[in-house]
Amino acid sequence: MSIKLTDHCLLCDRRIFIMEKGTICSINRKPPNFNDSCSKILFDSNYKKVIEEVNINYFKSKNEKVWTYLYFFTFLIFGLGVVYFSFFFTMFLMDKLKNYNGKGLVFFGVPLIIFSAGWILVGKATGVLRSHLNEYNIYKNKKELIDKVLELYNIKYEIKINPIKSINGPKRFQTELKIYK
């Protein structure tokens, strides 16, 4: 993963975002233009917010792994079981309706509906897993990118993230961030 110039600006307090121009510097009102690191970068409050936000999102995504796989396997097994049941139900109907000479064909719609419902459950299982893996990779890449940018400026950090338990509402987190320059 390569670092773009605007990735430095993401952590800088001098960053301005203008819809027509994109990210510009508040000093010269121009897009970033430097070689390896910006000599005018200002690490004040913005970079701490970004570090906390990215690390919290990465932490949440990483900790949802168990529930995601549990959900995936539960719906996968249940969905495949429903598909499997639809085959046996079809065989049962064929056996019971073999003497009706085509008059009972309307009943074969039921196993088709059951079969479709099973595949919908399998699709739901794989969709949740794909969504989680995609989200996890996005936050992991953002964290690695921010760590690489901070490394260029010899900044290291430690962060402790503790979930705050709540009965209802969104889950909140308490963070302890220590910056080493």
PDB file of C-alpha atoms in Angstrom:
ATOM      1  CA  MET A   1       0.000   0.000   0.000  1.00  0.00           C
ATOM      2  CA  SER A   2       1.514   3.280  -1.075  1.00  0.00           C
ATOM      3  CA  ILE A   3       1.053   6.501   0.820  1.00  0.00           C
ATOM      4  CA  LYS A   4      -0.513   9.377  -1.116  1.00  0.00           C
ATOM      5  CA  LEU A   5       0.242  12.992  -0.305  1.00  0.00           C
ATOM      6  CA  THR A   6      -3.317  13.571   0.867  1.00  0.00           C
ATOM      7  CA  ASP A   7      -2.879  10.772   3.412  1.00  0.00           C
ATOM      8  CA  HIS A   8      -0.477  13.061   5.290  1.00  0.00           C
ATOM      9  CA  CYS A   9      -3.132  15.775   5.218  1.00  0.00           C
ATOM     10  CA  LEU A  10      -5.673  13.456   6.816  1.00  0.00           C
ATOM     11  CA  LEU A  11      -3.807  13.836  10.117  1.00  0.00           C
ATOM     12  CA  CYS A  12      -2.890  17.513   9.756  1.00  0.00           C
ATOM     13  CA  ASP A  13      -4.815  20.341  11.430  1.00  0.00           C
ATOM     14  CA  ARG A  14      -4.064  22.632   8.484  1.00  0.00           C
ATOM     15  CA  ARG A  15      -6.069  20.510   6.095  1.00  0.00           C
ATOM     16  CA  ILE A  16      -9.015  22.045   4.269  1.00  0.00           C
ATOM     17  CA  PHE A  17     -11.335  20.113   2.013  1.00  0.00           C
ATOM     18  CA  ILE A  18     -13.002  22.013  -0.817  1.00  0.00           C
ATOM     19  CA  MET A  19     -15.411  20.095  -3.011  1.00  0.00           C
ATOM     20  CA  GLU A  20     -14.093  21.519  -6.294  1.00  0.00           C
ATOM     21  CA  LYS A  21     -10.370  21.263  -5.464  1.00  0.00           C
ATOM     22  CA  GLY A  22     -10.194  18.406  -2.958  1.00  0.00           C
ATOM     23  CA  THR A  23      -7.748  18.504  -0.060  1.00  0.00           C
ATOM     24  CA  ILE A  24      -5.692  21.702   0.176  1.00  0.00           C
ATOM     25  CA  CYS A  25      -3.364  23.273   2.746  1.00  0.00           C
ATOM     26  CA  SER A  26      -4.617  26.290   4.701  1.00  0.00           C
ATOM     27  CA  ILE A  27      -1.152  27.900   4.474  1.00  0.00           C
ATOM     28  CA  ASN A  28      -0.853  28.263   0.691  1.00  0.00           C
ATOM     29  CA  ARG A  29      -4.382  27.222  -0.415  1.00  0.00           C
ATOM     30  CA  LYS A  30      -2.899  24.638  -2.784  1.00  0.00           C
ATOM     31  CA  PRO A  31      -2.990  20.830  -2.970  1.00  0.00           C
ATOM     32  CA  PRO A  32      -0.172  19.037  -1.128  1.00  0.00           C
ATOM     33  CA  ASN A  33       3.158  19.184  -2.917  1.00  0.00           C
ATOM     34  CA  PHE A  34       6.154  17.653  -1.133  1.00  0.00           C
ATOM     35  CA  ASN A  35       8.460  14.657  -1.473  1.00  0.00           C
ATOM     36  CA  ASP A  36       8.454  12.264   1.489  1.00  0.00           C
ATOM     37  CA  SER A  37       7.079  14.299   4.357  1.00  0.00           C
ATOM     38  CA  CYS A  38       5.550  17.719   4.825  1.00  0.00           C
ATOM     39  CA  SER A  39       7.682  20.231   6.720  1.00  0.00           C
ATOM     40  CA  LYS A  40       4.616  22.308   7.627  1.00  0.00           C
ATOM     41  CA  ILE A  41       2.420  19.518   8.964  1.00  0.00           C
ATOM     42  CA  LEU A  42       0.670  20.381  12.214  1.00  0.00           C
ATOM     43  CA  PHE A  43      -0.163  17.573  14.618  1.00  0.00           C
ATOM     44  CA  ASP A  44      -2.452  19.147  17.165  1.00  0.00           C
ATOM     45  CA  SER A  45      -5.903  17.715  17.866  1.00  0.00           C
ATOM     46  CA  ASN A  46      -7.055  16.295  14.543  1.00  0.00           C
ATOM     47  CA  TYR A  47      -4.577  13.423  14.401  1.00  0.00           C
ATOM     48  CA  LYS A  48      -5.635  12.188  17.844  1.00  0.00           C
ATOM     49  CA  LYS A  49      -9.272  12.083  16.746  1.00  0.00           C
ATOM     50  CA  VAL A  50      -8.352  10.220  13.563  1.00  0.00           C
ATOM     51  CA  ILE A  51      -6.176   7.711  15.442  1.00  0.00           C
ATOM     52  CA  GLU A  52      -8.949   7.022  17.954  1.00  0.00           C
ATOM     53  CA  GLU A  53     -11.675   6.770  15.316  1.00  0.00           C
ATOM     54  CA  VAL A  54      -9.753   4.390  13.060  1.00  0.00           C
ATOM     55  CA  ASN A  55      -8.592   2.213  15.946  1.00  0.00           C
ATOM     56  CA  ILE A  56     -12.111   2.009  17.431  1.00  0.00           C
ATOM     57  CA  ASN A  57     -13.565   0.966  14.060  1.00  0.00           C
ATOM     58  CA  TYR A  58     -10.795  -1.620  13.631  1.00  0.00           C
ATOM     59  CA  PHE A  59     -11.374  -2.882  17.194  1.00  0.00           C
ATOM     60  CA  LYS A  60     -15.148  -3.191  16.653  1.00  0.00           C
ATOM     61  CA  SER A  61     -14.717  -4.997  13.354  1.00  0.00           C
ATOM     62  CA  LYS A  62     -12.125  -7.357  14.802  1.00  0.00           C
ATOM     63  CA  ASN A  63     -14.326  -8.187  17.796  1.00  0.00           C
ATOM     64  CA  GLU A  64     -17.382  -8.903  15.644  1.00  0.00           C
ATOM     65  CA  LYS A  65     -15.533 -11.804  14.028  1.00  0.00           C
ATOM     66  CA  VAL A  66     -16.879 -14.523  16.346  1.00  0.00           C
ATOM     67  CA  TRP A  67     -20.499 -13.395  16.023  1.00  0.00           C
ATOM     68  CA  THR A  68     -20.172 -13.064  12.265  1.00  0.00           C
ATOM     69  CA  TYR A  69     -18.833 -16.596  11.831  1.00  0.00           C
ATOM     70  CA  LEU A  70     -21.441 -17.957  14.238  1.00  0.00           C
ATOM     71  CA  TYR A  71     -24.172 -16.212  12.223  1.00  0.00           C
ATOM     72  CA  PHE A  72     -22.651 -17.457   8.968  1.00  0.00           C
ATOM     73  CA  PHE A  73     -22.459 -21.106   9.987  1.00  0.00           C
ATOM     74  CA  THR A  74     -25.893 -21.074  11.634  1.00  0.00           C
ATOM     75  CA  PHE A  75     -27.657 -19.679   8.562  1.00  0.00           C
ATOM     76  CA  LEU A  76     -25.537 -21.772   6.185  1.00  0.00           C
ATOM     77  CA  ILE A  77     -26.378 -25.034   7.949  1.00  0.00           C
ATOM     78  CA  PHE A  78     -30.028 -24.081   8.372  1.00  0.00           C
ATOM     79  CA  GLY A  79     -30.301 -22.962   4.721  1.00  0.00           C
ATOM     80  CA  LEU A  80     -28.657 -26.113   3.379  1.00  0.00           C
ATOM     81  CA  GLY A  81     -30.901 -28.159   5.658  1.00  0.00           C
ATOM     82  CA  VAL A  82     -33.958 -26.498   4.155  1.00  0.00           C
ATOM     83  CA  VAL A  83     -32.649 -27.183   0.626  1.00  0.00           C
ATOM     84  CA  TYR A  84     -31.984 -30.796   1.576  1.00  0.00           C
ATOM     85  CA  PHE A  85     -35.485 -31.079   3.068  1.00  0.00           C
ATOM     86  CA  SER A  86     -37.012 -29.744  -0.163  1.00  0.00           C
ATOM     87  CA  PHE A  87     -35.514 -32.680  -2.100  1.00  0.00           C
ATOM     88  CA  PHE A  88     -37.002 -35.209   0.301  1.00  0.00           C
ATOM     89  CA  PHE A  89     -40.315 -33.404   0.260  1.00  0.00           C
ATOM     90  CA  THR A  90     -40.298 -33.544  -3.547  1.00  0.00           C
ATOM     91  CA  MET A  91     -39.637 -37.293  -3.455  1.00  0.00           C
ATOM     92  CA  PHE A  92     -42.426 -37.714  -0.915  1.00  0.00           C
ATOM     93  CA  LEU A  93     -44.857 -35.779  -3.127  1.00  0.00           C
ATOM     94  CA  MET A  94     -43.833 -37.778  -6.201  1.00  0.00           C
ATOM     95  CA  ASP A  95     -44.500 -40.984  -4.333  1.00  0.00           C
ATOM     96  CA  LYS A  96     -47.888 -39.854  -2.990  1.00  0.00           C
ATOM     97  CA  LEU A  97     -49.097 -38.228  -6.220  1.00  0.00           C
ATOM     98  CA  LYS A  98     -47.932 -40.821  -8.761  1.00  0.00           C
ATOM     99  CA  ASN A  99     -51.491 -42.118  -9.209  1.00  0.00           C
ATOM    100  CA  TYR A 100     -53.071 -38.712  -9.900  1.00  0.00           C
ATOM    101  CA  ASN A 101     -51.935 -38.556 -13.564  1.00  0.00           C
ATOM    102  CA  GLY A 102     -50.753 -34.939 -13.561  1.00  0.00           C
ATOM    103  CA  LYS A 103     -53.620 -33.466 -11.552  1.00  0.00           C
ATOM    104  CA  GLY A 104     -51.390 -32.871  -8.501  1.00  0.00           C
ATOM    105  CA  LEU A 105     -48.678 -30.857 -10.275  1.00  0.00           C
ATOM    106  CA  VAL A 106     -49.763 -27.725  -8.446  1.00  0.00           C
ATOM    107  CA  PHE A 107     -48.367 -29.208  -5.225  1.00  0.00           C
ATOM    108  CA  PHE A 108     -44.849 -29.223  -6.668  1.00  0.00           C
ATOM    109  CA  GLY A 109     -44.731 -25.444  -6.235  1.00  0.00           C
ATOM    110  CA  VAL A 110     -44.411 -25.942  -2.485  1.00  0.00           C
ATOM    111  CA  PRO A 111     -41.040 -27.767  -2.639  1.00  0.00           C
ATOM    112  CA  LEU A 112     -39.839 -25.129  -5.100  1.00  0.00           C
ATOM    113  CA  ILE A 113     -40.729 -22.384  -2.603  1.00  0.00           C
ATOM    114  CA  ILE A 114     -39.010 -24.311   0.199  1.00  0.00           C
ATOM    115  CA  PHE A 115     -35.928 -24.834  -2.018  1.00  0.00           C
ATOM    116  CA  SER A 116     -35.813 -21.101  -2.823  1.00  0.00           C
ATOM    117  CA  ALA A 117     -36.180 -20.151   0.839  1.00  0.00           C
ATOM    118  CA  GLY A 118     -33.204 -22.375   1.683  1.00  0.00           C
ATOM    119  CA  TRP A 119     -31.023 -20.663  -0.906  1.00  0.00           C
ATOM    120  CA  ILE A 120     -32.137 -17.258   0.357  1.00  0.00           C
ATOM    121  CA  LEU A 121     -30.879 -18.248   3.818  1.00  0.00           C
ATOM    122  CA  VAL A 122     -27.564 -19.409   2.335  1.00  0.00           C
ATOM    123  CA  GLY A 123     -27.292 -16.110   0.451  1.00  0.00           C
ATOM    124  CA  LYS A 124     -27.984 -14.162   3.639  1.00  0.00           C
ATOM    125  CA  ALA A 125     -25.243 -16.092   5.432  1.00  0.00           C
ATOM    126  CA  THR A 126     -22.638 -15.451   2.754  1.00  0.00           C
ATOM    127  CA  GLY A 127     -23.701 -11.802   2.408  1.00  0.00           C
ATOM    128  CA  VAL A 128     -23.141 -11.114   6.100  1.00  0.00           C
ATOM    129  CA  LEU A 129     -19.738 -12.815   5.986  1.00  0.00           C
ATOM    130  CA  ARG A 130     -18.659 -10.917   2.862  1.00  0.00           C
ATOM    131  CA  SER A 131     -19.821  -7.633   4.368  1.00  0.00           C
ATOM    132  CA  HIS A 132     -17.886  -8.259   7.584  1.00  0.00           C
ATOM    133  CA  LEU A 133     -14.693  -9.273   5.762  1.00  0.00           C
ATOM    134  CA  ASN A 134     -14.937  -6.227   3.513  1.00  0.00           C
ATOM    135  CA  GLU A 135     -15.446  -3.888   6.484  1.00  0.00           C
ATOM    136  CA  TYR A 136     -12.611  -5.530   8.418  1.00  0.00           C
ATOM    137  CA  ASN A 137     -10.191  -5.123   5.502  1.00  0.00           C
ATOM    138  CA  ILE A 138     -11.144  -1.459   5.037  1.00  0.00           C
ATOM    139  CA  TYR A 139     -10.472  -0.611   8.692  1.00  0.00           C
ATOM    140  CA  LYS A 140      -7.320  -2.719   8.809  1.00  0.00           C
ATOM    141  CA  ASN A 141      -5.933  -0.909   5.740  1.00  0.00           C
ATOM    142  CA  LYS A 142      -6.840   2.507   7.199  1.00  0.00           C
ATOM    143  CA  LYS A 143      -5.078   1.643  10.449  1.00  0.00           C
ATOM    144  CA  GLU A 144      -1.967   0.442   8.606  1.00  0.00           C
ATOM    145  CA  LEU A 145      -1.957   3.589   6.459  1.00  0.00           C
ATOM    146  CA  ILE A 146      -2.187   5.921   9.453  1.00  0.00           C
ATOM    147  CA  ASP A 147       0.530   3.947  11.252  1.00  0.00           C
ATOM    148  CA  LYS A 148       2.818   4.275   8.208  1.00  0.00           C
ATOM    149  CA  VAL A 149       2.234   8.027   7.916  1.00  0.00           C
ATOM    150  CA  LEU A 150       2.901   8.547  11.617  1.00  0.00           C
ATOM    151  CA  GLU A 151       6.040   6.443  11.328  1.00  0.00           C
ATOM    152  CA  LEU A 152       7.387   8.887   8.717  1.00  0.00           C
ATOM    153  CA  TYR A 153       7.155  11.632  11.354  1.00  0.00           C
ATOM    154  CA  ASN A 154       8.618   9.416  14.116  1.00  0.00           C
ATOM    155  CA  ILE A 155       5.359   9.318  16.026  1.00  0.00           C
ATOM    156  CA  LYS A 156       4.298   6.175  17.802  1.00  0.00           C
ATOM    157  CA  TYR A 157       1.249   5.579  19.909  1.00  0.00           C
ATOM    158  CA  GLU A 158      -0.380   3.132  22.258  1.00  0.00           C
ATOM    159  CA  ILE A 159      -4.108   2.937  22.525  1.00  0.00           C
ATOM    160  CA  LYS A 160      -6.289   1.039  24.955  1.00  0.00           C
ATOM    161  CA  ILE A 161      -9.900   0.646  23.951  1.00  0.00           C
ATOM    162  CA  ASN A 162     -12.514  -0.364  26.507  1.00  0.00           C
ATOM    163  CA  PRO A 163     -16.159  -0.834  25.534  1.00  0.00           C
ATOM    164  CA  ILE A 164     -18.661   0.946  27.759  1.00  0.00           C
ATOM    165  CA  LYS A 165     -21.544  -1.378  28.477  1.00  0.00           C
ATOM    166  CA  SER A 166     -25.008  -0.062  27.764  1.00  0.00           C
ATOM    167  CA  ILE A 167     -28.328  -1.837  27.723  1.00  0.00           C
ATOM    168  CA  ASN A 168     -29.719  -0.001  24.730  1.00  0.00           C
ATOM    169  CA  GLY A 169     -28.343   2.345  22.143  1.00  0.00           C
ATOM    170  CA  PRO A 170     -25.062   2.418  20.293  1.00  0.00           C
ATOM    171  CA  LYS A 171     -21.998   0.893  21.827  1.00  0.00           C
ATOM    172  CA  ARG A 172     -19.547   3.490  23.084  1.00  0.00           C
ATOM    173  CA  PHE A 173     -15.855   3.168  23.818  1.00  0.00           C
ATOM    174  CA  GLN A 174     -13.453   4.676  26.272  1.00  0.00           C
ATOM    175  CA  THR A 175      -9.931   5.163  24.953  1.00  0.00           C
ATOM    176  CA  GLU A 176      -6.553   5.851  26.504  1.00  0.00           C
ATOM    177  CA  LEU A 177      -4.204   7.246  23.889  1.00  0.00           C
ATOM    178  CA  LYS A 178      -0.513   7.753  24.592  1.00  0.00           C
ATOM    179  CA  ILE A 179       1.552   9.532  21.952  1.00  0.00           C
ATOM    180  CA  TYR A 180       5.342   9.113  21.740  1.00  0.00           C
ATOM    181  CA  LYS A 181       7.219  11.697  19.646  1.00  0.00           C
TER     182      LYS A 181
END
